[in-house]
Coordinates of C-alpha atoms in Angstrom, one line a residue:
X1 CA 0.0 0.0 0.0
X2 CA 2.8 2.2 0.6
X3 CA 5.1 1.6 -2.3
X4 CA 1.7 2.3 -4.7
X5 CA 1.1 5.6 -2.7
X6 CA 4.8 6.4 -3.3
X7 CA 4.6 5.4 -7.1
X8 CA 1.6 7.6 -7.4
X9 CA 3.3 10.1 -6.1
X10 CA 6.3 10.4 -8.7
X11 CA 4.2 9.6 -11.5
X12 CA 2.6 13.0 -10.5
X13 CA 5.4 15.0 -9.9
X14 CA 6.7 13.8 -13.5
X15 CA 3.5 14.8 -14.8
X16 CA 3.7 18.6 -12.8
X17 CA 7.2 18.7 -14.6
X18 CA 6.6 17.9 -17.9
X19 CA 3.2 20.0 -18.4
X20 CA 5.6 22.8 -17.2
X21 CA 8.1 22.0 -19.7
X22 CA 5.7 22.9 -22.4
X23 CA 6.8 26.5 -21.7
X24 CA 10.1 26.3 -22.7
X25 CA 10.6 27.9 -26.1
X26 CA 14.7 29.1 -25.4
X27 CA 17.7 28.8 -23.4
X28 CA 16.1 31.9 -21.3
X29 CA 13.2 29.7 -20.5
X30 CA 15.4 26.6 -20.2
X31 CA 17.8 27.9 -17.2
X32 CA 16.1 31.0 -15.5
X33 CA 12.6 30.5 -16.5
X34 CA 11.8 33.8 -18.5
X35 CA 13.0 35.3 -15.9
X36 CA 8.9 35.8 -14.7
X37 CA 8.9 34.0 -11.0
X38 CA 6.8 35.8 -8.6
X39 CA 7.7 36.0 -5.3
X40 CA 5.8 32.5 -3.9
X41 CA 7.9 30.2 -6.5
X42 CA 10.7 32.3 -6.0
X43 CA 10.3 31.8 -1.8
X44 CA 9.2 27.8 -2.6
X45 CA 12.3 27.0 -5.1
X46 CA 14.9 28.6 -2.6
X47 CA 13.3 26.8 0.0
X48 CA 12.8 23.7 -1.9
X49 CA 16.3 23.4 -3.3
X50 CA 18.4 23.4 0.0
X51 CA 15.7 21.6 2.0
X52 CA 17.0 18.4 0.4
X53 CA 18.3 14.8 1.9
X54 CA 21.2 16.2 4.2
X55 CA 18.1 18.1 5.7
X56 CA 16.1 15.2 6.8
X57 CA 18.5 12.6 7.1
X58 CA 22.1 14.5 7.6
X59 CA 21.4 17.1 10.1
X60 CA 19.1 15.1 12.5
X61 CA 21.5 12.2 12.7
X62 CA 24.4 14.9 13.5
X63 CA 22.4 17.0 16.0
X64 CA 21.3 13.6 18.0
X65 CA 25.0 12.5 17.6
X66 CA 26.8 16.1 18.6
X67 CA 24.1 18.9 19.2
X68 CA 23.8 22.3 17.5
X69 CA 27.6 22.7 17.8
X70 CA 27.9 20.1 15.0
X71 CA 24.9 21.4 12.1
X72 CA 26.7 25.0 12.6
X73 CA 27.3 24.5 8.9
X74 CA 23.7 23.3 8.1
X75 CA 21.1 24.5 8.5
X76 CA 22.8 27.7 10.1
X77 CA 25.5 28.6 7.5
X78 CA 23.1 27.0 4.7
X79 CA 20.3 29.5 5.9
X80 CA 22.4 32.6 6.3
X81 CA 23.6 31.9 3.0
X82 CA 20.2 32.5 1.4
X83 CA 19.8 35.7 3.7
X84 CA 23.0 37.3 2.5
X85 CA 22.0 36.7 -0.6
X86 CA 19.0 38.4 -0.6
X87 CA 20.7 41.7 1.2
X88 CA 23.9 41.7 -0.4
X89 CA 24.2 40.1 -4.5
X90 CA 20.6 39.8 -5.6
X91 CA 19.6 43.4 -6.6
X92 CA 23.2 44.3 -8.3
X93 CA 23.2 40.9 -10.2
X94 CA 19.4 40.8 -11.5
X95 CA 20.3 44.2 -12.9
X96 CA 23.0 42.8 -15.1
X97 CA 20.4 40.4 -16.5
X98 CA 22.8 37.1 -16.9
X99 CA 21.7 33.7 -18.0
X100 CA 24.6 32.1 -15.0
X101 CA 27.0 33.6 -12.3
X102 CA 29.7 32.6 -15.1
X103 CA 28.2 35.6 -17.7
X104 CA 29.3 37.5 -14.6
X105 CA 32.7 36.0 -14.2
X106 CA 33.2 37.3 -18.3
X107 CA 31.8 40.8 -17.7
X108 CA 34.2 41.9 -14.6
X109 CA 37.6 39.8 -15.0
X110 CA 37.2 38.2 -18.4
X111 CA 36.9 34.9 -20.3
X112 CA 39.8 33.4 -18.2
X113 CA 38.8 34.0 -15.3
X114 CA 34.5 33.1 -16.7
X115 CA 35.8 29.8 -17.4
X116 CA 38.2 28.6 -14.0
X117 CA 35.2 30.0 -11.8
X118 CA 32.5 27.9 -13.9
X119 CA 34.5 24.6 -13.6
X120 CA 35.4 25.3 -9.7
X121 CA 31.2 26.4 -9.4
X122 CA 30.4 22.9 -11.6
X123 CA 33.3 20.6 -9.8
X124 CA 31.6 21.1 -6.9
X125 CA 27.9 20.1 -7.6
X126 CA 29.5 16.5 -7.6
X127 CA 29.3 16.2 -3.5
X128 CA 25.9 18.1 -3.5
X129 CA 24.2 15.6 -6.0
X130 CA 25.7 12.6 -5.3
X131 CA 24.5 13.0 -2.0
X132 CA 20.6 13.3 -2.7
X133 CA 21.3 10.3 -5.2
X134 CA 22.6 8.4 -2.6
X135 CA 19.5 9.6 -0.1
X136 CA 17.4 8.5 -3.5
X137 CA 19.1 4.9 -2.8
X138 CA 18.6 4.5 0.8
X139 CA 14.7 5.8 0.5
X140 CA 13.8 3.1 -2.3
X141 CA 15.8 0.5 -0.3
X142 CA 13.9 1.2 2.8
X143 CA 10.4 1.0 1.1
X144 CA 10.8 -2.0 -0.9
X145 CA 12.3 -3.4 3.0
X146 CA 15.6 -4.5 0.8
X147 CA 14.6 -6.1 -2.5
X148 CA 15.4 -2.7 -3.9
X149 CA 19.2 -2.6 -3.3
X150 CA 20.8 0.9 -2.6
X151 CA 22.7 1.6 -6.5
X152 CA 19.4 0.3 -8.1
X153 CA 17.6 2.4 -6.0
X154 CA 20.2 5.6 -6.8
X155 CA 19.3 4.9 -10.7
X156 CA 15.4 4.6 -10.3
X157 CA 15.7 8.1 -8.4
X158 CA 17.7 9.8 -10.7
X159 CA 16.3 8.6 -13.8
X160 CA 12.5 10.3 -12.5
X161 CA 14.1 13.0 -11.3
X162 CA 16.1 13.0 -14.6
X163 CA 12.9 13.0 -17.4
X164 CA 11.3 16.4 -16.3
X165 CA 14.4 18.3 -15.7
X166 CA 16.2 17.4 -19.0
X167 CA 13.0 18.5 -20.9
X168 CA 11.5 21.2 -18.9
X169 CA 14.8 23.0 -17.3
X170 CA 14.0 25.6 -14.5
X171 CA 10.5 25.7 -15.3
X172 CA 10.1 22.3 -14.7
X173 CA 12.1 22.5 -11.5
X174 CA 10.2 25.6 -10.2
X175 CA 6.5 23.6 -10.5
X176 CA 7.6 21.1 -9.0
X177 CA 9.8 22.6 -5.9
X178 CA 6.2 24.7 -5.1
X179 CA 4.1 21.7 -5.0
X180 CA 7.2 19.8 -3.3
X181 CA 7.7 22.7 -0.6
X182 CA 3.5 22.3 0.6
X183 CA 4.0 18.4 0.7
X184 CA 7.1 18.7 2.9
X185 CA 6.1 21.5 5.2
X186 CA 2.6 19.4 5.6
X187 CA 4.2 16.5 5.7
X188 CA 6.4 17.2 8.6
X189 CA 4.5 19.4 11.1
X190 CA 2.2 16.3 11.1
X191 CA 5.0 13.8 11.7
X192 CA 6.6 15.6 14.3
X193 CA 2.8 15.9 16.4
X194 CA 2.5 12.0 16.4
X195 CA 6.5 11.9 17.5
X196 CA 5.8 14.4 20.2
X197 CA 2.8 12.2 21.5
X198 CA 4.9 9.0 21.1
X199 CA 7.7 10.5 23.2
X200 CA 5.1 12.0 26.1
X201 CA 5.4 15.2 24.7
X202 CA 7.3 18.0 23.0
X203 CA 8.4 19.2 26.2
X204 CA 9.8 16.1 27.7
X205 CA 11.9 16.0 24.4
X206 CA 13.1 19.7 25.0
X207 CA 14.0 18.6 28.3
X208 CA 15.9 15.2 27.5
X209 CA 17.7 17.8 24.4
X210 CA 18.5 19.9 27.2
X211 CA 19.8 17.2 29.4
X212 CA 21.9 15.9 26.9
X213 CA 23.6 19.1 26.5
X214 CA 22.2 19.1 22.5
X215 CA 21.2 22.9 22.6
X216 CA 25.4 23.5 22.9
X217 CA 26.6 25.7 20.3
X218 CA 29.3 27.6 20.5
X219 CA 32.2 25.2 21.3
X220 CA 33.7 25.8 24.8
X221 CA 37.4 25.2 24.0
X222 CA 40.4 27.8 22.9
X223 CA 41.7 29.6 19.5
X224 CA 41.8 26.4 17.8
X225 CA 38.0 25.3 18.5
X226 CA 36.7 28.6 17.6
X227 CA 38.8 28.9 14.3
X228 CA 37.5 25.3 13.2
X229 CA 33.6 26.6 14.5
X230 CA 33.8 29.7 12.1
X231 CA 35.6 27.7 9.0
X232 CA 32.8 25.4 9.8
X233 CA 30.4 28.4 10.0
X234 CA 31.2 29.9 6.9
X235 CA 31.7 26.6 4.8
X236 CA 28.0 27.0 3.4
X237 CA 27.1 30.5 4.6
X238 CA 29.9 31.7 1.7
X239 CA 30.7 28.8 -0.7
X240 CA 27.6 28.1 -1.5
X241 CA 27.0 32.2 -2.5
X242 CA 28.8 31.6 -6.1
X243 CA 26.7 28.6 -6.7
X244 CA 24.3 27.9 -10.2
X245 CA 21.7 26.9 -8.7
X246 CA 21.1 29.8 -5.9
X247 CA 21.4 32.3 -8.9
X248 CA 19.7 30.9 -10.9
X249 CA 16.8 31.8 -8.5
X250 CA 17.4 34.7 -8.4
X251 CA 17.9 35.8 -12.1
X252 CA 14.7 33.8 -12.5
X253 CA 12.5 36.3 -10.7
X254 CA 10.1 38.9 -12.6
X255 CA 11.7 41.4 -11.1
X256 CA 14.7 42.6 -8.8
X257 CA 12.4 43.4 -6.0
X258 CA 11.4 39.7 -6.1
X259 CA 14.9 38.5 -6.4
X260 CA 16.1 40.3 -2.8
X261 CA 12.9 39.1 -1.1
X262 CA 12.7 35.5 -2.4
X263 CA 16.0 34.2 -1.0
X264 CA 15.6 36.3 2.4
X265 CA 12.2 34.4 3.5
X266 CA 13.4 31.1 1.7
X267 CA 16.2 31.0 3.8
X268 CA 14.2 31.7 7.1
X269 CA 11.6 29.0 6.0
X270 CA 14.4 26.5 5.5
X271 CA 16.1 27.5 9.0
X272 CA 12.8 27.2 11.1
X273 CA 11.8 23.7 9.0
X274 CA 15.3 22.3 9.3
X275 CA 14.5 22.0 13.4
X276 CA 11.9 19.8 13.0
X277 CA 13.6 16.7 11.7
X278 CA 16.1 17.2 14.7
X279 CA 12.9 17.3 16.8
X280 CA 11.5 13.9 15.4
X281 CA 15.1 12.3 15.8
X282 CA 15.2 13.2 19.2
X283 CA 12.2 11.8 19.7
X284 CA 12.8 8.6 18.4
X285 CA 15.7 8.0 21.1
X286 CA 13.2 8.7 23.6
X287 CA 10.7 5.9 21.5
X288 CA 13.0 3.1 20.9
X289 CA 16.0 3.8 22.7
X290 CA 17.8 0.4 22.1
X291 CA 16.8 0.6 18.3
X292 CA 17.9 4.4 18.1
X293 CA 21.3 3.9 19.7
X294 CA 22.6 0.4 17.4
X295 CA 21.1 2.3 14.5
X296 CA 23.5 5.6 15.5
X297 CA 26.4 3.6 15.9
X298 CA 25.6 1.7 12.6
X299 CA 23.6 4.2 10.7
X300 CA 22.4 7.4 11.9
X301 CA 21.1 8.3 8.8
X302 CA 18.2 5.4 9.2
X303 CA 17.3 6.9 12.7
X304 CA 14.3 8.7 11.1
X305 CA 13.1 6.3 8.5
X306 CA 12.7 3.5 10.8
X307 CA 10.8 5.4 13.7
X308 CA 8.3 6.2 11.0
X309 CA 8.5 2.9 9.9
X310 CA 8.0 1.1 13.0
X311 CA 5.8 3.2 15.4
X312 CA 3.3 5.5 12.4
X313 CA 0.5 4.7 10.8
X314 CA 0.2 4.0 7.3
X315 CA -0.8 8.0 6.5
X316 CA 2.4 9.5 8.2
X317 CA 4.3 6.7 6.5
X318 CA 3.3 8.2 2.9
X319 CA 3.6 11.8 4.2
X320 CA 7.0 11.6 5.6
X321 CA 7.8 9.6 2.8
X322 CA 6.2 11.9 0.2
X323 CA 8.2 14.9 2.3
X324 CA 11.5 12.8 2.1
X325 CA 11.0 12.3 -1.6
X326 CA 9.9 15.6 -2.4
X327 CA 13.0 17.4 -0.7
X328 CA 15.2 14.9 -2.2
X329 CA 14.1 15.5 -5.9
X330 CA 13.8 19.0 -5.5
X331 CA 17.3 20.0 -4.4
X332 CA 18.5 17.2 -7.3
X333 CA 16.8 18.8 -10.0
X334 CA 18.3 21.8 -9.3
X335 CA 21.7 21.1 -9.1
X336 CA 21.4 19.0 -11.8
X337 CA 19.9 21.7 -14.0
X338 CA 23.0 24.1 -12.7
X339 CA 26.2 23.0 -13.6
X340 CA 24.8 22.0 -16.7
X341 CA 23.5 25.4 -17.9
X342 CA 27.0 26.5 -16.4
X343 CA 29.3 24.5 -18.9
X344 CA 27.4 25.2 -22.0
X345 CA 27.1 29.1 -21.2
X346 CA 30.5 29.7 -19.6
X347 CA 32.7 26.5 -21.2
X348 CA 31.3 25.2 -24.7
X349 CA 30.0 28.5 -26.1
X350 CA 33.6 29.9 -25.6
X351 CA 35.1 26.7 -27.1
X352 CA 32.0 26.8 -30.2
X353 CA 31.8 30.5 -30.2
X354 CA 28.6 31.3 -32.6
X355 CA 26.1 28.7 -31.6
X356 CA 22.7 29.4 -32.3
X357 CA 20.1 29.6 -29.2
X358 CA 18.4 26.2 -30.7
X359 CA 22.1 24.8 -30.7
X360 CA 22.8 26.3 -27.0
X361 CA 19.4 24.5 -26.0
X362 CA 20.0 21.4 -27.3
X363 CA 23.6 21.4 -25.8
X364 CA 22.0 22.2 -22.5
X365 CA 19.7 19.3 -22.8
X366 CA 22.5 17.0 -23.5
X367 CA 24.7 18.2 -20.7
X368 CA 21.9 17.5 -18.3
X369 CA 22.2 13.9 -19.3
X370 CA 25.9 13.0 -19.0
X371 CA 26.5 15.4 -15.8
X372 CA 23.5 12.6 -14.3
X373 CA 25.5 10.2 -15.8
X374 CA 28.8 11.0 -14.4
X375 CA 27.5 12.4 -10.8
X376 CA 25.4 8.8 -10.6
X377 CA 28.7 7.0 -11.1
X378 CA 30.6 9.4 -8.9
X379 CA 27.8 8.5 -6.2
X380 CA 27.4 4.6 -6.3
X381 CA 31.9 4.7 -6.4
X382 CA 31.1 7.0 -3.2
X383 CA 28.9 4.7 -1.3
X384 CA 29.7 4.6 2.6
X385 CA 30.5 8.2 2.9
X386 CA 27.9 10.0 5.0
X387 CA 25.3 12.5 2.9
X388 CA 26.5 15.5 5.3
X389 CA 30.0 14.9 4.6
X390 CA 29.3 14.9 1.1
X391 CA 27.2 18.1 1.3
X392 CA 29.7 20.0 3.2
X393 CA 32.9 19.1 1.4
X394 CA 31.2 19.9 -1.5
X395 CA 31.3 23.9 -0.4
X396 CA 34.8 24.1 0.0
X397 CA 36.0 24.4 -3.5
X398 CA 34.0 27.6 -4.6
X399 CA 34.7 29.1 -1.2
X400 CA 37.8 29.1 -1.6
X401 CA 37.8 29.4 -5.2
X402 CA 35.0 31.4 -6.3
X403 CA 33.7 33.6 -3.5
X404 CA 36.5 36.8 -3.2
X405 CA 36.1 37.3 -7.3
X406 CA 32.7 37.9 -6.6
X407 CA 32.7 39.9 -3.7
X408 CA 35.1 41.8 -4.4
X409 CA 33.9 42.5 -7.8
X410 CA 31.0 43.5 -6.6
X411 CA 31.5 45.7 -4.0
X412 CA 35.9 47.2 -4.6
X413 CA 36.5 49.2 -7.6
X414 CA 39.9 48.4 -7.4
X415 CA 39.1 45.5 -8.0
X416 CA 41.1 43.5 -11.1
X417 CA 41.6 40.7 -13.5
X418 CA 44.8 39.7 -12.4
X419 CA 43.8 40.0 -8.4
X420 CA 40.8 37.7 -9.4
X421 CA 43.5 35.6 -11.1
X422 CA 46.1 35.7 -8.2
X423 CA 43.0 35.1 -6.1
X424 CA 42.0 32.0 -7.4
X425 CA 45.4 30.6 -7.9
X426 CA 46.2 31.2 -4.1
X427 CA 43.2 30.1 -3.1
X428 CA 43.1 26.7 -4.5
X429 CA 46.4 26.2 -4.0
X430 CA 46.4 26.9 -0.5
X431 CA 43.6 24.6 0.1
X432 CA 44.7 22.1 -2.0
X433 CA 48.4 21.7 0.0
X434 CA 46.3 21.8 3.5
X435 CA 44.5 19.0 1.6
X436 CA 47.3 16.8 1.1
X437 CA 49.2 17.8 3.9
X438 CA 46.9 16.3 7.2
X439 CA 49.5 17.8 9.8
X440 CA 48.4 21.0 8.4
X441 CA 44.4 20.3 8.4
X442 CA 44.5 19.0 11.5
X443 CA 46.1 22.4 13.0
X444 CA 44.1 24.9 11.1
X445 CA 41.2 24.6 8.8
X446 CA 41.5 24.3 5.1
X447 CA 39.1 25.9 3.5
X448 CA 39.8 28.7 6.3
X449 CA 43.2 28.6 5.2
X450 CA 42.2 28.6 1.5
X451 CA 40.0 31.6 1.8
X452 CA 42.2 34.1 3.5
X453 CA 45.1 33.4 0.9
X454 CA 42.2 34.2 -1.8
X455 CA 41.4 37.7 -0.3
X456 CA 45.2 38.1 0.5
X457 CA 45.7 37.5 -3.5
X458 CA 42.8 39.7 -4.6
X459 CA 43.9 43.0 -2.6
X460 CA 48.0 42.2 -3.4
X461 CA 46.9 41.2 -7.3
X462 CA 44.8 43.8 -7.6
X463 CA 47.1 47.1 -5.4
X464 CA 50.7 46.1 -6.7
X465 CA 50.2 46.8 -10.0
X466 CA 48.5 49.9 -8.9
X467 CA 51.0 51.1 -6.8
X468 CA 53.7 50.7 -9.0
X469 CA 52.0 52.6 -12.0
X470 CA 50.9 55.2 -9.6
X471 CA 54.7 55.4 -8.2
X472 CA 55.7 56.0 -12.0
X473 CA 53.2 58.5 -12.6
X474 CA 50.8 56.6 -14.8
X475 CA 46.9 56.6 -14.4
X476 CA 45.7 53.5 -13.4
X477 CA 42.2 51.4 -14.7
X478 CA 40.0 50.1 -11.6
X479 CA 38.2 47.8 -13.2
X480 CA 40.7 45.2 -14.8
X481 CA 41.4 44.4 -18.2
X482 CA 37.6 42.9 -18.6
X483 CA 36.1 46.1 -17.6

């Protein structure tokens, strides 16, 4: 009964995607949806997007297992993300109408620059997707109670997810993230009731959180806690601001009012929602202690399912499940729809210069197929690692990478391509020694690390070159060879 609730289910969310496909006529259409959104699909598709399997699974089974100290990355940095978002980049970059955050890359530091940002942006959707493709797995292998293993299970998931999004693009993946954000907020307000009333109560679980010490979050230690709390902080809260599938929000709202207000609320949704899985996994220790604690030794991430599983009727069964599903699919289509738009706007069209918009559709289309391909592989080879872990790592390459070009493009004058050049160079490379060098990591944090030799590179790239021309009398050019 539950499997043909669930397959109902994803035969209608296909349906919802491909009847909004039929408005795609372009590439504009295709990756930011006319740019028409109003403000609820713009608030839902935020929402939707980072509300995905490290939600519901990830975060719960880290806040059981280390309290709010240990999700300081998500939902915290995840949701502040969104917020600064909405403050700080959306206005100035709706007004330069772009298709991707690459176009942007081109406009202030050039094609060089346009095209190492968009592979550091699309290198690191590899972590984000595998990770709901691997949640995909798990979800059909709990349903089916094993006959479903977990890589068949990751390719049934990703091929539904995979129909509507390679035909209907953004539009496709707006539709159904609005439909998808009701069924999960419905879904899990009425899951986390029953669990209250299982456990004796919501405030006997407040208390036992309490008890437990689970509300910690700051850390309590010296310099070298707090320094690995704010790298943790900042892992998501920055790296994922020069990200596809965040802009592509934005660009896709009907106007730039919309596009500061859509991200700001999104990210507060997702912030308040994210505490109720970490509610209903608390309660479960409280329901089946002996189960909870061999499955957090084992598993953490099953904590969840099998509480719903084994103590809910059949209704909250399909509506956690339908919540579970929706998130997942959501957040996939999207960064699945992302880096794909990303290398045929920012890579291909500067190696094929002179496609046609058909040709640049098409490409798009195809691109969505093999990145699936490649990410599915990447994600079965991957097996074992924890869906948080992949979520978080994933961040690290465009904060370190991607995030001072934009800033500082943004906001410094002064700005240049060869400090965006000097900045990305340091940056990676700094990361990338800390990386291979675990005496290092383990004494300061790399993507930390990473990041302040990016800024150091952008202000020294950028001022030398200033400095000396000034020193020699010349008039210098603040906005890089690019303009």
């Amino acid at each position: 009964m539950l499997m043909t609730f669930i397959v109902l289910y994803l035969l209608v969310s296909m349906g919802i995607g491909l009847y909004a496909a039929r408005r795609v006529k372009n590439t504009a259409d295709y990756a930011v949806a006319g740019r028409s959104l109003p403000l609820a699909v713009v608030i839902a598709t935020t929402f939707a997007t980072w509300f995905g399997s490290e939600t519901v699974l990830g975060v719960s089974a880290r806040f059981v297992d280390g309290g709010l100290g240990a999700v300081v990355e998500d939902p915290f940095g995840a949701s502040m993300c969104l917020v600064l978002v909405g403050l700080f980049f959306a206005y100035r970059l709706y007004q330069r109408n772009l298709i991707t955050l690459g176009d942007y890359y081109r406009q202030r530091f050039g094609r060089g620059i346009e095209m190492v940002c968009s592979a550091i942006i699309m290198i690191s959707y590899l972590g984000w997707v595998a990770a709901q493709i691997t949640a995909l797995g798990l979800v059909f292998n709990l349903l089916t109670q094993g006959v479903i293993s977990v890589p068949v299970g990751m390719v049934l998931g990703t091929s539904i997810v995979l129909i509507y999004t390679l035909y209907g693009g953004m539009w496709s993946v707006a539709m159904t993230d609005f439909v998808q954000m009701i069924i999960i907020g419905v879904g899990l307000i009425a899951i986390a009731w029953y669990a209250a009333g299982l456990a004796g109560g919501a405030g006997k679980v407040v208390d036992y959180a309490v008890r437990e010490g689970k509300f910690q979050f700051f850390p309590t230690g010296g310099l070298k806690e707090w320094t690995f709390f704010i790298a943790a902080a900042i892992t998501m809260m920055l790296g994922s601001i020069p990200q596809q599938d965040v802009f592509q929000r934005v660009m896709s709202s009907k106007d730039a009012r919309t596009a500061r207000r859509g991200p700001v609320i999104g990210g507060l949704l997702y912030l308040m929602f994210a505490f109720i899985p970490m509610f209903v996994v608390t309660s479960a220790v409280l329901v089946m202690p002996d189960v909870a604690q061999t499955l957090l030794k084992d598993d953490p991430q099953k904590v969840l399912p099998t509480l719903v599983m084994e103590h809910m009727p059949l209704v909250l069964q399909i509506a956690f499940f339908g919540a579970l599903l929706s998130a997942i699919m959501s957040t996939a289509s999207a960064t699945l729809l992302a880096p794909s738009t990303t290398f045929v706007e920012n890579i291909l069209r500067n190696l094929r210069p002179g496609m046609s918009d058909a040709q640049t559709l098409k490409a798009m289309r195809i691109s969505v197929l093999v990145f699936t391909a490649c990410v599915l592989t990447y994600a079965i080879l991957m097996q074992g690692t924890s869906i948080y872990e992949l979520v978080s790592g994933a961040y690290q390459v465009p904060l370190v990478g991607a995030f001072i070009p934009l800033v500082f493009g943004l906001y410094w004058k002064r700005a240049t391509t060869q400090g965006a050049v000097v900045a990305v160079v340091l940056g990676l490379g700094t990361w990338l020694l800390f990386v291979a060098t675990p005496a290092l990591a383990e004494a300061f944090p790399q993507q930390l690390a990473g990041v302040l030799a990016a800024l150091a590179g952008m202000l020294g790239g950028s001022l030398a070159p200033q400095l000396l021309r000034d020193h020699k009398g010349h008039v210098h050019h603040f906005e890089g060879s690019a303009g």
